[in-house]
GROMACS .gro file of C-alpha atoms in nm:
model
  380
    1UNK     CA    1  -1.821   2.081  -0.201
    2UNK     CA    2  -1.514   1.857  -0.214
    3UNK     CA    3  -1.555   1.480  -0.240
    4UNK     CA    4  -1.226   1.299  -0.189
    5UNK     CA    5  -1.226   0.953  -0.347
    6UNK     CA    6  -0.847   0.918  -0.371
    7UNK     CA    7  -0.771   0.762  -0.034
    8UNK     CA    8  -0.540   0.496  -0.177
    9UNK     CA    9  -0.303   0.776  -0.278
   10UNK     CA   10  -0.312   0.942   0.063
   11UNK     CA   11  -0.561   1.024   0.338
   12UNK     CA   12  -0.653   1.327   0.543
   13UNK     CA   13  -0.505   1.312   0.892
   14UNK     CA   14  -0.729   1.239   1.187
   15UNK     CA   15  -0.765   1.562   1.394
   16UNK     CA   16  -0.620   1.370   1.691
   17UNK     CA   17  -0.316   1.282   1.479
   18UNK     CA   18  -0.258   1.645   1.380
   19UNK     CA   19  -0.278   1.740   1.750
   20UNK     CA   20  -0.034   1.464   1.849
   21UNK     CA   21   0.216   1.566   1.580
   22UNK     CA   22   0.191   1.936   1.670
   23UNK     CA   23   0.241   1.870   2.041
   24UNK     CA   24   0.534   1.637   1.974
   25UNK     CA   25   0.707   1.895   1.754
   26UNK     CA   26   0.679   2.153   2.030
   27UNK     CA   27   0.745   1.933   2.333
   28UNK     CA   28   0.943   1.626   2.221
   29UNK     CA   29   1.189   1.799   1.992
   30UNK     CA   30   1.507   1.660   2.150
   31UNK     CA   31   1.714   1.405   1.961
   32UNK     CA   32   1.624   1.055   2.087
   33UNK     CA   33   1.992   0.959   2.067
   34UNK     CA   34   2.094   1.234   2.310
   35UNK     CA   35   2.202   1.119   2.655
   36UNK     CA   36   2.021   1.391   2.850
   37UNK     CA   37   1.674   1.368   3.004
   38UNK     CA   38   1.490   1.532   2.713
   39UNK     CA   39   1.647   1.287   2.470
   40UNK     CA   40   1.545   0.998   2.693
   41UNK     CA   41   1.183   1.123   2.702
   42UNK     CA   42   1.174   1.130   2.321
   43UNK     CA   43   1.333   0.784   2.304
   44UNK     CA   44   1.076   0.645   2.548
   45UNK     CA   45   0.792   0.791   2.340
   46UNK     CA   46   0.926   0.612   2.031
   47UNK     CA   47   0.953   0.289   2.230
   48UNK     CA   48   0.588   0.313   2.332
   49UNK     CA   49   0.487   0.372   1.968
   50UNK     CA   50   0.700   0.078   1.854
   51UNK     CA   51   0.537  -0.147   2.112
   52UNK     CA   52   0.185  -0.052   2.006
   53UNK     CA   53   0.247  -0.074   1.630
   54UNK     CA   54   0.411  -0.416   1.668
   55UNK     CA   55   0.098  -0.541   1.846
   56UNK     CA   56  -0.124  -0.451   1.549
   57UNK     CA   57   0.036  -0.726   1.336
   58UNK     CA   58   0.118  -0.968   1.622
   59UNK     CA   59   0.488  -0.886   1.613
   60UNK     CA   60   0.722  -0.781   1.892
   61UNK     CA   61   0.873  -0.434   1.944
   62UNK     CA   62   1.224  -0.545   1.845
   63UNK     CA   63   1.087  -0.661   1.508
   64UNK     CA   64   0.967  -0.311   1.408
   65UNK     CA   65   1.193  -0.060   1.231
   66UNK     CA   66   1.067   0.290   1.155
   67UNK     CA   67   1.124   0.428   0.804
   68UNK     CA   68   1.012   0.721   0.590
   69UNK     CA   69   0.723   0.522   0.440
   70UNK     CA   70   0.622   0.230   0.224
   71UNK     CA   71   0.880   0.289  -0.049
   72UNK     CA   72   1.175   0.289   0.189
   73UNK     CA   73   1.036  -0.013   0.374
   74UNK     CA   74   1.007  -0.205   0.045
   75UNK     CA   75   1.358  -0.105  -0.063
   76UNK     CA   76   1.508  -0.193   0.273
   77UNK     CA   77   1.337  -0.532   0.287
   78UNK     CA   78   1.409  -0.639  -0.070
   79UNK     CA   79   1.754  -0.493  -0.134
   80UNK     CA   80   1.868  -0.532   0.226
   81UNK     CA   81   1.767  -0.897   0.245
   82UNK     CA   82   1.892  -0.994  -0.102
   83UNK     CA   83   2.237  -0.844  -0.046
   84UNK     CA   84   2.269  -0.993   0.302
   85UNK     CA   85   2.187  -1.342   0.175
   86UNK     CA   86   2.331  -1.355  -0.177
   87UNK     CA   87   2.567  -1.638  -0.081
   88UNK     CA   88   2.263  -1.858  -0.017
   89UNK     CA   89   2.118  -1.802  -0.363
   90UNK     CA   90   2.048  -1.535  -0.620
   91UNK     CA   91   1.692  -1.599  -0.741
   92UNK     CA   92   1.427  -1.351  -0.624
   93UNK     CA   93   1.063  -1.361  -0.731
   94UNK     CA   94   0.781  -1.108  -0.753
   95UNK     CA   95   0.481  -1.043  -0.978
   96UNK     CA   96   0.441  -0.806  -1.271
   97UNK     CA   97   0.175  -0.591  -1.103
   98UNK     CA   98   0.361  -0.492  -0.787
   99UNK     CA   99   0.399  -0.131  -0.678
  100UNK     CA  100   0.684   0.061  -0.841
  101UNK     CA  101   0.879   0.057  -0.513
  102UNK     CA  102   0.900  -0.322  -0.538
  103UNK     CA  103   0.951  -0.347  -0.913
  104UNK     CA  104   1.229  -0.086  -0.911
  105UNK     CA  105   1.401  -0.264  -0.621
  106UNK     CA  106   1.394  -0.587  -0.822
  107UNK     CA  107   1.518  -0.407  -1.133
  108UNK     CA  108   1.809  -0.265  -0.932
  109UNK     CA  109   1.902  -0.610  -0.804
  110UNK     CA  110   1.868  -0.757  -1.153
  111UNK     CA  111   2.125  -0.504  -1.276
  112UNK     CA  112   2.358  -0.633  -1.004
  113UNK     CA  113   2.335  -0.993  -1.124
  114UNK     CA  114   2.041  -1.136  -0.932
  115UNK     CA  115   1.817  -1.382  -1.118
  116UNK     CA  116   1.477  -1.212  -1.116
  117UNK     CA  117   1.150  -1.388  -1.202
  118UNK     CA  118   0.833  -1.188  -1.266
  119UNK     CA  119   0.515  -1.393  -1.219
  120UNK     CA  120   0.220  -1.343  -1.456
  121UNK     CA  121  -0.123  -1.250  -1.320
  122UNK     CA  122  -0.474  -1.356  -1.419
  123UNK     CA  123  -0.764  -1.134  -1.528
  124UNK     CA  124  -0.834  -1.036  -1.167
  125UNK     CA  125  -0.472  -0.943  -1.101
  126UNK     CA  126  -0.394  -1.246  -0.883
  127UNK     CA  127  -0.061  -1.425  -0.932
  128UNK     CA  128  -0.035  -1.739  -1.145
  129UNK     CA  129   0.024  -1.980  -0.857
  130UNK     CA  130   0.134  -2.265  -1.084
  131UNK     CA  131   0.399  -2.046  -1.244
  132UNK     CA  132   0.509  -1.934  -0.898
  133UNK     CA  133   0.543  -2.292  -0.771
  134UNK     CA  134   0.743  -2.391  -1.078
  135UNK     CA  135   0.971  -2.087  -1.046
  136UNK     CA  136   1.091  -2.159  -0.693
  137UNK     CA  137   1.415  -2.357  -0.695
  138UNK     CA  138   1.707  -2.428  -0.461
  139UNK     CA  139   1.861  -2.088  -0.542
  140UNK     CA  140   1.548  -1.890  -0.448
  141UNK     CA  141   1.598  -1.667  -0.144
  142UNK     CA  142   1.308  -1.420  -0.160
  143UNK     CA  143   0.945  -1.387  -0.266
  144UNK     CA  144   0.788  -1.040  -0.255
  145UNK     CA  145   0.412  -1.001  -0.302
  146UNK     CA  146   0.171  -0.725  -0.208
  147UNK     CA  147  -0.124  -0.806   0.016
  148UNK     CA  148  -0.370  -0.584  -0.172
  149UNK     CA  149  -0.326  -0.439  -0.519
  150UNK     CA  150  -0.326  -0.060  -0.504
  151UNK     CA  151  -0.512  -0.015  -0.835
  152UNK     CA  152  -0.793  -0.270  -0.841
  153UNK     CA  153  -0.805  -0.380  -0.476
  154UNK     CA  154  -0.743  -0.751  -0.540
  155UNK     CA  155  -0.655  -0.937  -0.220
  156UNK     CA  156  -0.377  -1.191  -0.272
  157UNK     CA  157  -0.343  -1.539  -0.113
  158UNK     CA  158  -0.053  -1.451   0.116
  159UNK     CA  159  -0.091  -1.759   0.336
  160UNK     CA  160  -0.075  -1.987   0.031
  161UNK     CA  161   0.228  -1.800  -0.104
  162UNK     CA  162   0.393  -1.823   0.238
  163UNK     CA  163   0.350  -2.201   0.237
  164UNK     CA  164   0.586  -2.215  -0.063
  165UNK     CA  165   0.874  -2.066   0.139
  166UNK     CA  166   1.087  -2.267   0.381
  167UNK     CA  167   1.141  -1.948   0.592
  168UNK     CA  168   1.501  -2.056   0.653
  169UNK     CA  169   1.664  -1.965   0.324
  170UNK     CA  170   1.363  -1.850   0.120
  171UNK     CA  171   1.177  -1.564   0.287
  172UNK     CA  172   0.850  -1.383   0.215
  173UNK     CA  173   0.824  -1.005   0.203
  174UNK     CA  174   0.475  -0.854   0.189
  175UNK     CA  175   0.390  -0.497   0.088
  176UNK     CA  176   0.088  -0.432   0.311
  177UNK     CA  177   0.058  -0.060   0.245
  178UNK     CA  178  -0.299  -0.091   0.112
  179UNK     CA  179  -0.422  -0.350   0.363
  180UNK     CA  180  -0.270  -0.236   0.694
  181UNK     CA  181  -0.544  -0.106   0.923
  182UNK     CA  182  -0.816  -0.219   0.683
  183UNK     CA  183  -0.809  -0.598   0.710
  184UNK     CA  184  -0.647  -0.807   0.986
  185UNK     CA  185  -0.280  -0.904   0.949
  186UNK     CA  186  -0.114  -1.164   1.171
  187UNK     CA  187   0.249  -1.205   1.066
  188UNK     CA  188   0.303  -1.512   1.281
  189UNK     CA  189  -0.009  -1.699   1.174
  190UNK     CA  190   0.030  -1.610   0.805
  191UNK     CA  191   0.403  -1.677   0.792
  192UNK     CA  192   0.532  -1.335   0.688
  193UNK     CA  193   0.903  -1.269   0.732
  194UNK     CA  194   0.905  -0.899   0.637
  195UNK     CA  195   0.612  -0.656   0.612
  196UNK     CA  196   0.601  -0.298   0.482
  197UNK     CA  197   0.341  -0.050   0.613
  198UNK     CA  198   0.280   0.322   0.575
  199UNK     CA  199   0.127   0.592   0.794
  200UNK     CA  200  -0.035   0.825   0.541
  201UNK     CA  201  -0.267   0.555   0.405
  202UNK     CA  202  -0.447   0.531   0.742
  203UNK     CA  203  -0.493   0.902   0.828
  204UNK     CA  204  -0.145   0.941   0.976
  205UNK     CA  205   0.129   1.186   0.874
  206UNK     CA  206   0.324   1.163   0.549
  207UNK     CA  207   0.689   1.063   0.559
  208UNK     CA  208   0.674   0.780   0.811
  209UNK     CA  209   0.623   0.405   0.787
  210UNK     CA  210   0.755   0.084   0.934
  211UNK     CA  211   0.916  -0.242   0.836
  212UNK     CA  212   0.848  -0.559   1.032
  213UNK     CA  213   1.143  -0.801   1.017
  214UNK     CA  214   1.096  -1.137   1.184
  215UNK     CA  215   1.356  -1.230   1.446
  216UNK     CA  216   1.636  -1.429   1.286
  217UNK     CA  217   1.599  -1.276   0.939
  218UNK     CA  218   1.931  -1.130   0.829
  219UNK     CA  219   1.906  -0.795   0.653
  220UNK     CA  220   2.165  -0.532   0.561
  221UNK     CA  221   2.110  -0.156   0.591
  222UNK     CA  222   2.090   0.027   0.257
  223UNK     CA  223   2.197   0.364   0.402
  224UNK     CA  224   2.477   0.421   0.652
  225UNK     CA  225   2.521   0.678   0.923
  226UNK     CA  226   2.447   0.698   1.295
  227UNK     CA  227   2.315   0.342   1.325
  228UNK     CA  228   1.971   0.439   1.454
  229UNK     CA  229   1.693   0.178   1.453
  230UNK     CA  230   1.934  -0.081   1.593
  231UNK     CA  231   2.175  -0.021   1.308
  232UNK     CA  232   1.932  -0.096   1.026
  233UNK     CA  233   1.808   0.251   0.939
  234UNK     CA  234   2.042   0.544   1.005
  235UNK     CA  235   1.916   0.899   1.051
  236UNK     CA  236   1.762   1.092   1.339
  237UNK     CA  237   1.421   0.949   1.415
  238UNK     CA  238   1.110   1.141   1.310
  239UNK     CA  239   0.965   1.156   1.660
  240UNK     CA  240   0.655   1.361   1.574
  241UNK     CA  241   0.583   1.149   1.268
  242UNK     CA  242   0.624   0.822   1.457
  243UNK     CA  243   0.392   0.936   1.737
  244UNK     CA  244   0.140   1.056   1.479
  245UNK     CA  245   0.162   0.717   1.307
  246UNK     CA  246   0.102   0.540   1.638
  247UNK     CA  247  -0.200   0.761   1.713
  248UNK     CA  248  -0.343   0.690   1.365
  249UNK     CA  249  -0.299   0.316   1.428
  250UNK     CA  250  -0.470   0.346   1.764
  251UNK     CA  251  -0.778   0.508   1.607
  252UNK     CA  252  -0.781   0.298   1.291
  253UNK     CA  253  -0.746  -0.040   1.461
  254UNK     CA  254  -1.006   0.050   1.723
  255UNK     CA  255  -1.253   0.124   1.442
  256UNK     CA  256  -1.134  -0.128   1.181
  257UNK     CA  257  -1.445  -0.349   1.174
  258UNK     CA  258  -1.686  -0.057   1.187
  259UNK     CA  259  -1.494   0.131   0.916
  260UNK     CA  260  -1.486  -0.178   0.695
  261UNK     CA  261  -1.865  -0.203   0.710
  262UNK     CA  262  -1.917   0.170   0.650
  263UNK     CA  263  -1.671   0.187   0.362
  264UNK     CA  264  -1.796  -0.140   0.214
  265UNK     CA  265  -2.149   0.001   0.201
  266UNK     CA  266  -2.021   0.315   0.029
  267UNK     CA  267  -1.832   0.109  -0.229
  268UNK     CA  268  -2.136  -0.110  -0.296
  269UNK     CA  269  -2.364   0.191  -0.330
  270UNK     CA  270  -2.132   0.356  -0.581
  271UNK     CA  271  -2.085   0.034  -0.778
  272UNK     CA  272  -2.461  -0.032  -0.789
  273UNK     CA  273  -2.536   0.330  -0.875
  274UNK     CA  274  -2.297   0.330  -1.170
  275UNK     CA  275  -2.422  -0.001  -1.309
  276UNK     CA  276  -2.788   0.098  -1.273
  277UNK     CA  277  -2.759   0.447  -1.420
  278UNK     CA  278  -2.488   0.435  -1.688
  279UNK     CA  279  -2.457   0.210  -1.991
  280UNK     CA  280  -2.144   0.007  -2.061
  281UNK     CA  281  -1.973   0.036  -1.724
  282UNK     CA  282  -1.702  -0.222  -1.653
  283UNK     CA  283  -1.596  -0.306  -1.298
  284UNK     CA  284  -1.226  -0.399  -1.294
  285UNK     CA  285  -1.209  -0.481  -0.923
  286UNK     CA  286  -1.273  -0.847  -0.833
  287UNK     CA  287  -1.593  -0.923  -0.640
  288UNK     CA  288  -1.387  -1.015  -0.333
  289UNK     CA  289  -1.160  -0.709  -0.355
  290UNK     CA  290  -1.088  -0.492  -0.052
  291UNK     CA  291  -1.369  -0.261   0.057
  292UNK     CA  292  -1.162   0.055   0.008
  293UNK     CA  293  -1.091   0.035  -0.369
  294UNK     CA  294  -1.317   0.030  -0.676
  295UNK     CA  295  -1.165   0.038  -1.024
  296UNK     CA  296  -1.414   0.121  -1.299
  297UNK     CA  297  -1.391   0.172  -1.676
  298UNK     CA  298  -1.619   0.384  -1.892
  299UNK     CA  299  -1.527   0.274  -2.247
  300UNK     CA  300  -1.537   0.561  -2.494
  301UNK     CA  301  -1.416   0.814  -2.237
  302UNK     CA  302  -1.050   0.899  -2.175
  303UNK     CA  303  -0.978   0.860  -1.805
  304UNK     CA  304  -0.767   1.177  -1.785
  305UNK     CA  305  -1.048   1.382  -1.939
  306UNK     CA  306  -1.299   1.231  -1.697
  307UNK     CA  307  -1.067   1.295  -1.403
  308UNK     CA  308  -1.058   1.667  -1.483
  309UNK     CA  309  -1.433   1.685  -1.546
  310UNK     CA  310  -1.491   1.529  -1.204
  311UNK     CA  311  -1.237   1.764  -1.050
  312UNK     CA  312  -1.431   2.061  -1.189
  313UNK     CA  313  -1.735   1.927  -1.004
  314UNK     CA  314  -1.542   1.888  -0.677
  315UNK     CA  315  -1.488   1.511  -0.705
  316UNK     CA  316  -1.131   1.384  -0.671
  317UNK     CA  317  -1.036   1.043  -0.809
  318UNK     CA  318  -0.734   0.883  -0.970
  319UNK     CA  319  -0.640   0.707  -1.293
  320UNK     CA  320  -0.426   0.456  -1.103
  321UNK     CA  321  -0.128   0.458  -0.872
  322UNK     CA  322  -0.027   0.813  -0.777
  323UNK     CA  323   0.336   0.703  -0.813
  324UNK     CA  324   0.285   0.622  -1.182
  325UNK     CA  325  -0.011   0.825  -1.305
  326UNK     CA  326   0.203   1.113  -1.435
  327UNK     CA  327   0.442   0.885  -1.622
  328UNK     CA  328   0.240   0.622  -1.805
  329UNK     CA  329  -0.053   0.651  -2.041
  330UNK     CA  330  -0.186   0.308  -1.956
  331UNK     CA  331  -0.200   0.133  -1.620
  332UNK     CA  332   0.058  -0.146  -1.632
  333UNK     CA  333  -0.150  -0.332  -1.374
  334UNK     CA  334  -0.459  -0.344  -1.595
  335UNK     CA  335  -0.241  -0.414  -1.898
  336UNK     CA  336  -0.091  -0.721  -1.729
  337UNK     CA  337  -0.446  -0.835  -1.654
  338UNK     CA  338  -0.487  -0.851  -2.035
  339UNK     CA  339  -0.773  -0.602  -2.044
  340UNK     CA  340  -0.856  -0.428  -2.371
  341UNK     CA  341  -0.695  -0.091  -2.441
  342UNK     CA  342  -1.029   0.095  -2.440
  343UNK     CA  343  -1.100  -0.052  -2.095
  344UNK     CA  344  -0.754   0.041  -1.966
  345UNK     CA  345  -0.766   0.387  -2.123
  346UNK     CA  346  -1.099   0.468  -1.954
  347UNK     CA  347  -1.021   0.326  -1.610
  348UNK     CA  348  -1.072   0.535  -1.298
  349UNK     CA  349  -0.994   0.436  -0.940
  350UNK     CA  350  -1.228   0.538  -0.660
  351UNK     CA  351  -1.079   0.477  -0.315
  352UNK     CA  352  -1.270   0.538   0.003
  353UNK     CA  353  -1.236   0.622   0.371
  354UNK     CA  354  -1.474   0.644   0.665
  355UNK     CA  355  -1.492   1.019   0.604
  356UNK     CA  356  -1.690   0.956   0.284
  357UNK     CA  357  -2.071   0.955   0.298
  358UNK     CA  358  -2.369   0.825   0.103
  359UNK     CA  359  -2.434   1.185  -0.003
  360UNK     CA  360  -2.092   1.178  -0.171
  361UNK     CA  361  -2.197   0.867  -0.361
  362UNK     CA  362  -2.533   1.010  -0.469
  363UNK     CA  363  -2.374   1.331  -0.596
  364UNK     CA  364  -2.099   1.142  -0.781
  365UNK     CA  365  -2.344   0.906  -0.952
  366UNK     CA  366  -2.558   1.200  -1.063
  367UNK     CA  367  -2.256   1.381  -1.206
  368UNK     CA  368  -2.134   1.073  -1.394
  369UNK     CA  369  -2.486   0.991  -1.514
  370UNK     CA  370  -2.491   1.331  -1.684
  371UNK     CA  371  -2.129   1.362  -1.798
  372UNK     CA  372  -2.047   1.013  -1.936
  373UNK     CA  373  -2.304   1.021  -2.222
  374UNK     CA  374  -2.192   1.374  -2.315
  375UNK     CA  375  -1.825   1.277  -2.320
  376UNK     CA  376  -1.896   0.967  -2.527
  377UNK     CA  377  -2.073   1.179  -2.788
  378UNK     CA  378  -1.785   1.427  -2.803
  379UNK     CA  379  -1.517   1.157  -2.824
  380UNK     CA  380  -1.683   0.945  -3.094
   0.00000   0.00000   0.00000
């Protein structure tokens, strides 16, 4: 019995997606840049996918650029925009709890002379809006904030942040990897200039994502070559991956409201079950966090030890971001939230999908109900 509660790291592909990818690899294998008929068929298939994916965020097809995933989309947006507009100003702003793809992009630009400001967060992980307002000056050209935190599920006030940009010189980039397909996104209504999304977080294939860039926003490529993706992202297009991504979007967006209710009920049941059956459980996710993420601490138990105990019982969870969990002892996100070390050191992230069931929750609660007291005795 395998219970997969690590859906913020990656998700299992929809069967329809696997079928789409397999068929595309066998039938649409021609290079989309080729001038012959087979190349044109592949190019047309990408165009259809681009049109559909753009509609999911209320963009237009010529505002969507396919990439290898969220990390590349973040890098392309942040580094590409900053370098294209450095004559307009050199201040760029983000928050201390962003994903590593954003923080490393900012660190790279800082080493090249950009003035980088890292905004503090409160105990829920939300940005200090007063500090943000005071940090924006006439030299500010970019704000980059995630829509949903990948570790505790906090949903950030993107519309309020957007209102601080003039969208002429100062632009807003949003990392929507954890929110895309789960809660509605309207780039026009919200005032988002650039948006990063990823396929494998919504039951699509790994290695493909997209970057929305609003018309009129100047951005430089960060890799050179054959000038695919209208010159912004060189390299032969991943036709099968893009079509798989589009198919995943089609299924996910069709079922978004229903999935949100199903997953929300699973999250609530797990949260209630832990609080009712285990002493000294701390919920690190805000009450209004996204339905797909629950961050929980069991003080007195090392999270890595608990992770492997759960694994031995067929339950798969995470101690934080998959991109950082092998490198850092403590979650920098929870640390910036000023949580105590014993809370940080015992934190586990459960992240859900519509493939999870109430039986999964019941089994998990029963396992934890038995194992947590035993581990606390051993680790005293």
